[in-house]
Tab-separated table of C-alpha atoms and ligand atoms in Angstrom:
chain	number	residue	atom	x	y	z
A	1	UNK	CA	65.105	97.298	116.385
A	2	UNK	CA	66.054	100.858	115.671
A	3	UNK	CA	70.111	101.531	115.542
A	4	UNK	CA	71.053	104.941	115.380
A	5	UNK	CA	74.780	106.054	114.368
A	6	UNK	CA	76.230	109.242	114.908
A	7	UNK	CA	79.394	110.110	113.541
A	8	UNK	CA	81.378	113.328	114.484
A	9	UNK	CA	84.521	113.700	112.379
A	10	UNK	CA	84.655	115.758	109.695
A	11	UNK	CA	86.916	112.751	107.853
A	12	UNK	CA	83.646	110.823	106.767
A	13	UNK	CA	84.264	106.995	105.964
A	14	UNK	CA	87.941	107.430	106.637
A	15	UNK	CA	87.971	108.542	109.845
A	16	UNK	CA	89.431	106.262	112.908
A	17	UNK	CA	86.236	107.204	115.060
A	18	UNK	CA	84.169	106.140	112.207
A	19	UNK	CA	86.010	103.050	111.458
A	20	UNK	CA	85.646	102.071	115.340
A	21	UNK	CA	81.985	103.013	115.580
A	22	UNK	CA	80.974	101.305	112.219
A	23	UNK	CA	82.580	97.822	113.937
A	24	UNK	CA	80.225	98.364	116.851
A	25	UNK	CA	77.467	98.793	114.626
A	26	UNK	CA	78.587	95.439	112.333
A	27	UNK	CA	78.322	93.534	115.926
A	28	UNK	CA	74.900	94.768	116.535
A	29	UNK	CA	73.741	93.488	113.293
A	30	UNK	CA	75.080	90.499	113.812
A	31	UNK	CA	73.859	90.073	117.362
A	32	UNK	CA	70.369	91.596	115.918
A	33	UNK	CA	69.646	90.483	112.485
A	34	UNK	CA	67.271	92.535	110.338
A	35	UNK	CA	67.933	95.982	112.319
A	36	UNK	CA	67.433	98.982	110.567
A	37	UNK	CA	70.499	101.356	111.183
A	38	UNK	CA	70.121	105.452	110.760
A	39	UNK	CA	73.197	107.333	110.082
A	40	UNK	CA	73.116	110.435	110.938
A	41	UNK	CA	76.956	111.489	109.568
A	42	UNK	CA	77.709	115.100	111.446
A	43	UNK	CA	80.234	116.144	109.452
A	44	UNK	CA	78.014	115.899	106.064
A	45	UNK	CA	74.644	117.465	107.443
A	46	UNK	CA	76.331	119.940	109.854
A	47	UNK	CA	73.858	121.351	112.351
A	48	UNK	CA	73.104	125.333	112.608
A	49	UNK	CA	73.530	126.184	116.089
A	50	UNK	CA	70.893	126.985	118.515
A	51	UNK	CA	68.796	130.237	117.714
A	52	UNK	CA	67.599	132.735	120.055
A	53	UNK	CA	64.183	131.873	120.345
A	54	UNK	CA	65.638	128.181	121.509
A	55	UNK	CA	67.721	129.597	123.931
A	56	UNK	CA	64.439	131.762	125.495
A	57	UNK	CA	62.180	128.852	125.009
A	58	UNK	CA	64.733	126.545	127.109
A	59	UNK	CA	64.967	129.243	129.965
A	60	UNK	CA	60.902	130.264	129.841
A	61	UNK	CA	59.784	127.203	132.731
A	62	UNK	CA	58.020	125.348	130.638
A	63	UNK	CA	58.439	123.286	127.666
A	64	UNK	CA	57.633	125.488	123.956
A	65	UNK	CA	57.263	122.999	121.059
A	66	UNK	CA	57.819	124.242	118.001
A	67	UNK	CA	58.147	123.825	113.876
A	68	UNK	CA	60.866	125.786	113.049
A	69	UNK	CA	64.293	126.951	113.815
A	70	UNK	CA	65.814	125.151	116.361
A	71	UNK	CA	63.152	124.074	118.343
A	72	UNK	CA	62.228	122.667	115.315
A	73	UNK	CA	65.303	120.870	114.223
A	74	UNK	CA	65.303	119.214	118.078
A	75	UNK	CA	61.478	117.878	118.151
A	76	UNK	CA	63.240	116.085	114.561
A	77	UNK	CA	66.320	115.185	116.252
A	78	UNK	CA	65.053	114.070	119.939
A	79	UNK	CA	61.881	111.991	117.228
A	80	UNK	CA	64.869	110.161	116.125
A	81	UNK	CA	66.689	109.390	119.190
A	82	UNK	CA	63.542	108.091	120.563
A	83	UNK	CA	62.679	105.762	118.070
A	84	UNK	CA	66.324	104.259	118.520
A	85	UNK	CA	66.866	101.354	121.098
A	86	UNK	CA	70.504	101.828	120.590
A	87	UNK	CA	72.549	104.450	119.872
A	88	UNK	CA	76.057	104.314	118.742
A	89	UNK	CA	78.270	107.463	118.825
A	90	UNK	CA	81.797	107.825	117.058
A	91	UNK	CA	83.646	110.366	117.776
A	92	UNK	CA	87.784	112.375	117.736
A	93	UNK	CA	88.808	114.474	120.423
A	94	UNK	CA	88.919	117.907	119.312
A	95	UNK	CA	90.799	120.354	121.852
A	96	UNK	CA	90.065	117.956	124.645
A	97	UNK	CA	86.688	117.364	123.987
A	98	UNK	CA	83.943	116.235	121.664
A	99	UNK	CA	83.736	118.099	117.935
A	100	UNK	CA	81.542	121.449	118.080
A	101	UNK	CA	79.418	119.070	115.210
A	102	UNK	CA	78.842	116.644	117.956
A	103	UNK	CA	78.315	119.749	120.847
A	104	UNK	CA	75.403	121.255	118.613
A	105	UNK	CA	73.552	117.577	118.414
A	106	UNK	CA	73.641	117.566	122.043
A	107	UNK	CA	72.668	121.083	122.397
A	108	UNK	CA	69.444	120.117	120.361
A	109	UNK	CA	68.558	116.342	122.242
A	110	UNK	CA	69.243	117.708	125.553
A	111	UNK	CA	66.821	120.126	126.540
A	112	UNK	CA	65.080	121.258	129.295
A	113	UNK	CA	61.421	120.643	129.998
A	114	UNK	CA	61.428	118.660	127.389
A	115	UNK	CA	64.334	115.097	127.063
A	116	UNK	CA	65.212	116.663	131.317
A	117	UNK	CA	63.278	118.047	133.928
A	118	UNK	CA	64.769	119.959	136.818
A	119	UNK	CA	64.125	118.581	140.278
A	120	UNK	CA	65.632	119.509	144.039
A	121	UNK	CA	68.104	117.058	143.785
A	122	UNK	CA	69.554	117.653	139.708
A	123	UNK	CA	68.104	117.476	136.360
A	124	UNK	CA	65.949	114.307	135.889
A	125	UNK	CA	66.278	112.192	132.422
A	126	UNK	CA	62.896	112.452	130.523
A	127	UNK	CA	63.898	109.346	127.671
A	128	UNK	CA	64.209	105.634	128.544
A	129	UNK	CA	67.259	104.416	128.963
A	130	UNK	CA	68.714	102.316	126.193
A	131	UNK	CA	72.355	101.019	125.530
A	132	UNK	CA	74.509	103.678	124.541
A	133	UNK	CA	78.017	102.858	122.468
A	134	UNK	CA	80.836	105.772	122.224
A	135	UNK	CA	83.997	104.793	119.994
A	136	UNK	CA	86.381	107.723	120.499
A	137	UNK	CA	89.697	108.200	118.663
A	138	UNK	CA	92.437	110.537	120.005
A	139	UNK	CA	95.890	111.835	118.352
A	140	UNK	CA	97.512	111.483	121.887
A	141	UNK	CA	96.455	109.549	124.970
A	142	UNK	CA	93.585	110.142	126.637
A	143	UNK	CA	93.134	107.696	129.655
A	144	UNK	CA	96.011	105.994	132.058
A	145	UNK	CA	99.504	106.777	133.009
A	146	UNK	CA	100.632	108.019	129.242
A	147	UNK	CA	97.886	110.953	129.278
A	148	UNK	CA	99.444	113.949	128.858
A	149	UNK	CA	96.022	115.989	128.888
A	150	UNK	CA	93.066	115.994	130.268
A	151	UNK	CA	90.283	114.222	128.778
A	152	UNK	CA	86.930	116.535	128.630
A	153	UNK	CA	85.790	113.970	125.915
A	154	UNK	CA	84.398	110.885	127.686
A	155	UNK	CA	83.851	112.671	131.289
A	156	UNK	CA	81.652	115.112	129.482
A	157	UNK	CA	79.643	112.773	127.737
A	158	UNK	CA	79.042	110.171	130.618
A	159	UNK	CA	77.676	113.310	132.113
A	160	UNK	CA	75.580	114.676	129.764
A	161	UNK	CA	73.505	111.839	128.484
A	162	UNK	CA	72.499	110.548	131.794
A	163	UNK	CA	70.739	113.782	132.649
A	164	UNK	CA	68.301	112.825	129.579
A	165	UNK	CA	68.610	109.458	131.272
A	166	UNK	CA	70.914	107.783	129.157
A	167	UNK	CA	72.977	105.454	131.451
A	168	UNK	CA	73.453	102.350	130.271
A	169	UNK	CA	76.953	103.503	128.308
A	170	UNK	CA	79.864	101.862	126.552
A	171	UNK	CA	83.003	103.265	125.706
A	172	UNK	CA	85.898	101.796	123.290
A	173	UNK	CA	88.827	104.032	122.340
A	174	UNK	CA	91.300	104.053	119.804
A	175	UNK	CA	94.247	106.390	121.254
A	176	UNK	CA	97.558	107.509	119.930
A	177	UNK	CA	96.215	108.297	116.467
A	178	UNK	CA	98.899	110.931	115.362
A	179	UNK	CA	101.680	109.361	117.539
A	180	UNK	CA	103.221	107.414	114.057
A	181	UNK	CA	102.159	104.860	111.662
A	182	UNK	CA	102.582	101.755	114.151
A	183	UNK	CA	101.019	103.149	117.108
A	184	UNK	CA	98.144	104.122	115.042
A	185	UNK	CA	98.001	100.355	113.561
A	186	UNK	CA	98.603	98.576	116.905
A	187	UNK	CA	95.747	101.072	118.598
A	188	UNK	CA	93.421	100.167	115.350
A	189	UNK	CA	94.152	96.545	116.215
A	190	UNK	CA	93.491	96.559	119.511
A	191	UNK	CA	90.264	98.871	119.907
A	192	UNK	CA	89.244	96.664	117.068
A	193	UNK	CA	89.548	93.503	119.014
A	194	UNK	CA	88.265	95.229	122.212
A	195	UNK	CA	84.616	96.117	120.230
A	196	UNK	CA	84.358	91.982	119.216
A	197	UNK	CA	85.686	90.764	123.019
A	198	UNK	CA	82.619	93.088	124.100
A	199	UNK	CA	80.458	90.953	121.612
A	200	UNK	CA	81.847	87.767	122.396
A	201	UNK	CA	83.436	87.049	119.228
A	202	UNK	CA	87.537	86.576	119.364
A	203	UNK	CA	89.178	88.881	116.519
A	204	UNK	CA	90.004	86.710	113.386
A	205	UNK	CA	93.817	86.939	112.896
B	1	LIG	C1	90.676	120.316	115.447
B	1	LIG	C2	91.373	119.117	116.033
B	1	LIG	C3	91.673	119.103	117.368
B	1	LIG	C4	92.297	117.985	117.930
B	1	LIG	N1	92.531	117.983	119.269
B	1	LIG	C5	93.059	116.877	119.846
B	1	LIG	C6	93.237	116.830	121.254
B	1	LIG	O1	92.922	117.741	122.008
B	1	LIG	N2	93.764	115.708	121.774
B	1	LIG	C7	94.125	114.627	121.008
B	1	LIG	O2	94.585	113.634	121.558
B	1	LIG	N3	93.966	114.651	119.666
B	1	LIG	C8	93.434	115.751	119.080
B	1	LIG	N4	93.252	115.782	117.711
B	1	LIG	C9	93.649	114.606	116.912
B	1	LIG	C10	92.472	113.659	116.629
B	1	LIG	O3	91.759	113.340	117.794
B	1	LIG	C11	93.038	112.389	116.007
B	1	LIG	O4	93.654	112.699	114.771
B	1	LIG	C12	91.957	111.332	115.803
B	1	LIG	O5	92.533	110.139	115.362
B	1	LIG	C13	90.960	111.808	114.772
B	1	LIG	O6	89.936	110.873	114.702
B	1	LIG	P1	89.070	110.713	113.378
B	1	LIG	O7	89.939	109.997	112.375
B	1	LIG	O8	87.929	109.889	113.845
B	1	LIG	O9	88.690	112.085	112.943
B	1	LIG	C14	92.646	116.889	117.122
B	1	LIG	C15	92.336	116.913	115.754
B	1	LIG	C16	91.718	118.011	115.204
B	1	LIG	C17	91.390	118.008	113.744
């Protein structure tokens, strides 16, 4: 049992995402004893964007493997997606959506002809679905009646990794980060407790 953990901020260990996501991954250990976790921390190993010769290869019809550049640094980072059987994503909202850090990991996994296909009715998921966590953390809020924005965050990625035929997602959220010191401890509290309700475990007080 392969657990990998991608985390976006560039706050490291202290960031709310991170603090969020790292719970989920403390569940899965517990649930799965003896799982080997790979973090792969966004914000320490930034990646180069996509190159040229990526961008041709995607649009050339058919998939072009290669060693180096980008299409290089994708056949690594699609190797390790596919040996995980779960992957756990935490993530801010930047400007409405997820961190450019997180944008240029997708930009690698999701590729044409290679994780997706194209067929007449969309693009067609090449991996095997596997459970997919997502612990986001926004200054403001995101979802319900108190949004004052629109959220281009978790639409965007409940989009994007089901056309490489990731489905099977979770989100938790931790909102109202930079809206004072209680909101951020009550919103800690409760995305907190909403990660071990998930897992069947009620929150020690
Ligand atoms: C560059 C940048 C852009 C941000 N844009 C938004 C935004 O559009 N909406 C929002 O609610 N919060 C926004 N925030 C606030 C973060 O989402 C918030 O501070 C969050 O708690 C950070 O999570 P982290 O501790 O995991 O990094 C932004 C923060 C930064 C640094």
């Amino acid at each position: 049992m392969n657990i990998l953990h991608i985390t976006a901020s560039p706050r490291g260990g202290q960031a709310n995402s991170h603090l969020l996501s790292s719970r989920v991954v403390e569940r899965l250990l517990a649930r799965h004893p003896g799982a080997s976790v790979t973090l792969r921390a966004l914000d320490e190993d930034a990646l180069e964007h996509v190159d040229a010769e990526y961008a041709l290869a995607l649009g050339s019809g058919v998939d072009q493997p290669g060693e180096h550049g980008a299409l290089g640094r994708s056949e690594r980072l699609i190797a390790e997606l596919v040996r995980a059987d779960i992957l756990v994503i935490g993530t801010p909202m930047h400007n409405l959506t997820v961190p450019s850090t997180l944008k240029a990991w997708i930009d690698h996994v999701v590729r044409m002809h290679r994780t997706m296909r194209p067929s007449p009715q969309g693009k067609v998921g090449n991996l095997p679905d596997r459970p997919v966590y997502i612990a986001i953390a926004s200054g403001g809020w995101r979802t319900g009646e108190r949004a004052r924005q629109p959220d281009f965050l978790e639409p965007y990625l409940r989009a994007v990794l089901p056309m490489i035929g990731l489905k099977d997602i979770t989100v938790f959220s931790m909102e109202g980060m930079s809206l004072g010191a209680e909101r951020a401890v009550q919103a800690r509290e409760e995305a907190l407790a909403a990660v071990d309700r998930h897992f069947g475990l009620a929150r020690a007080a």
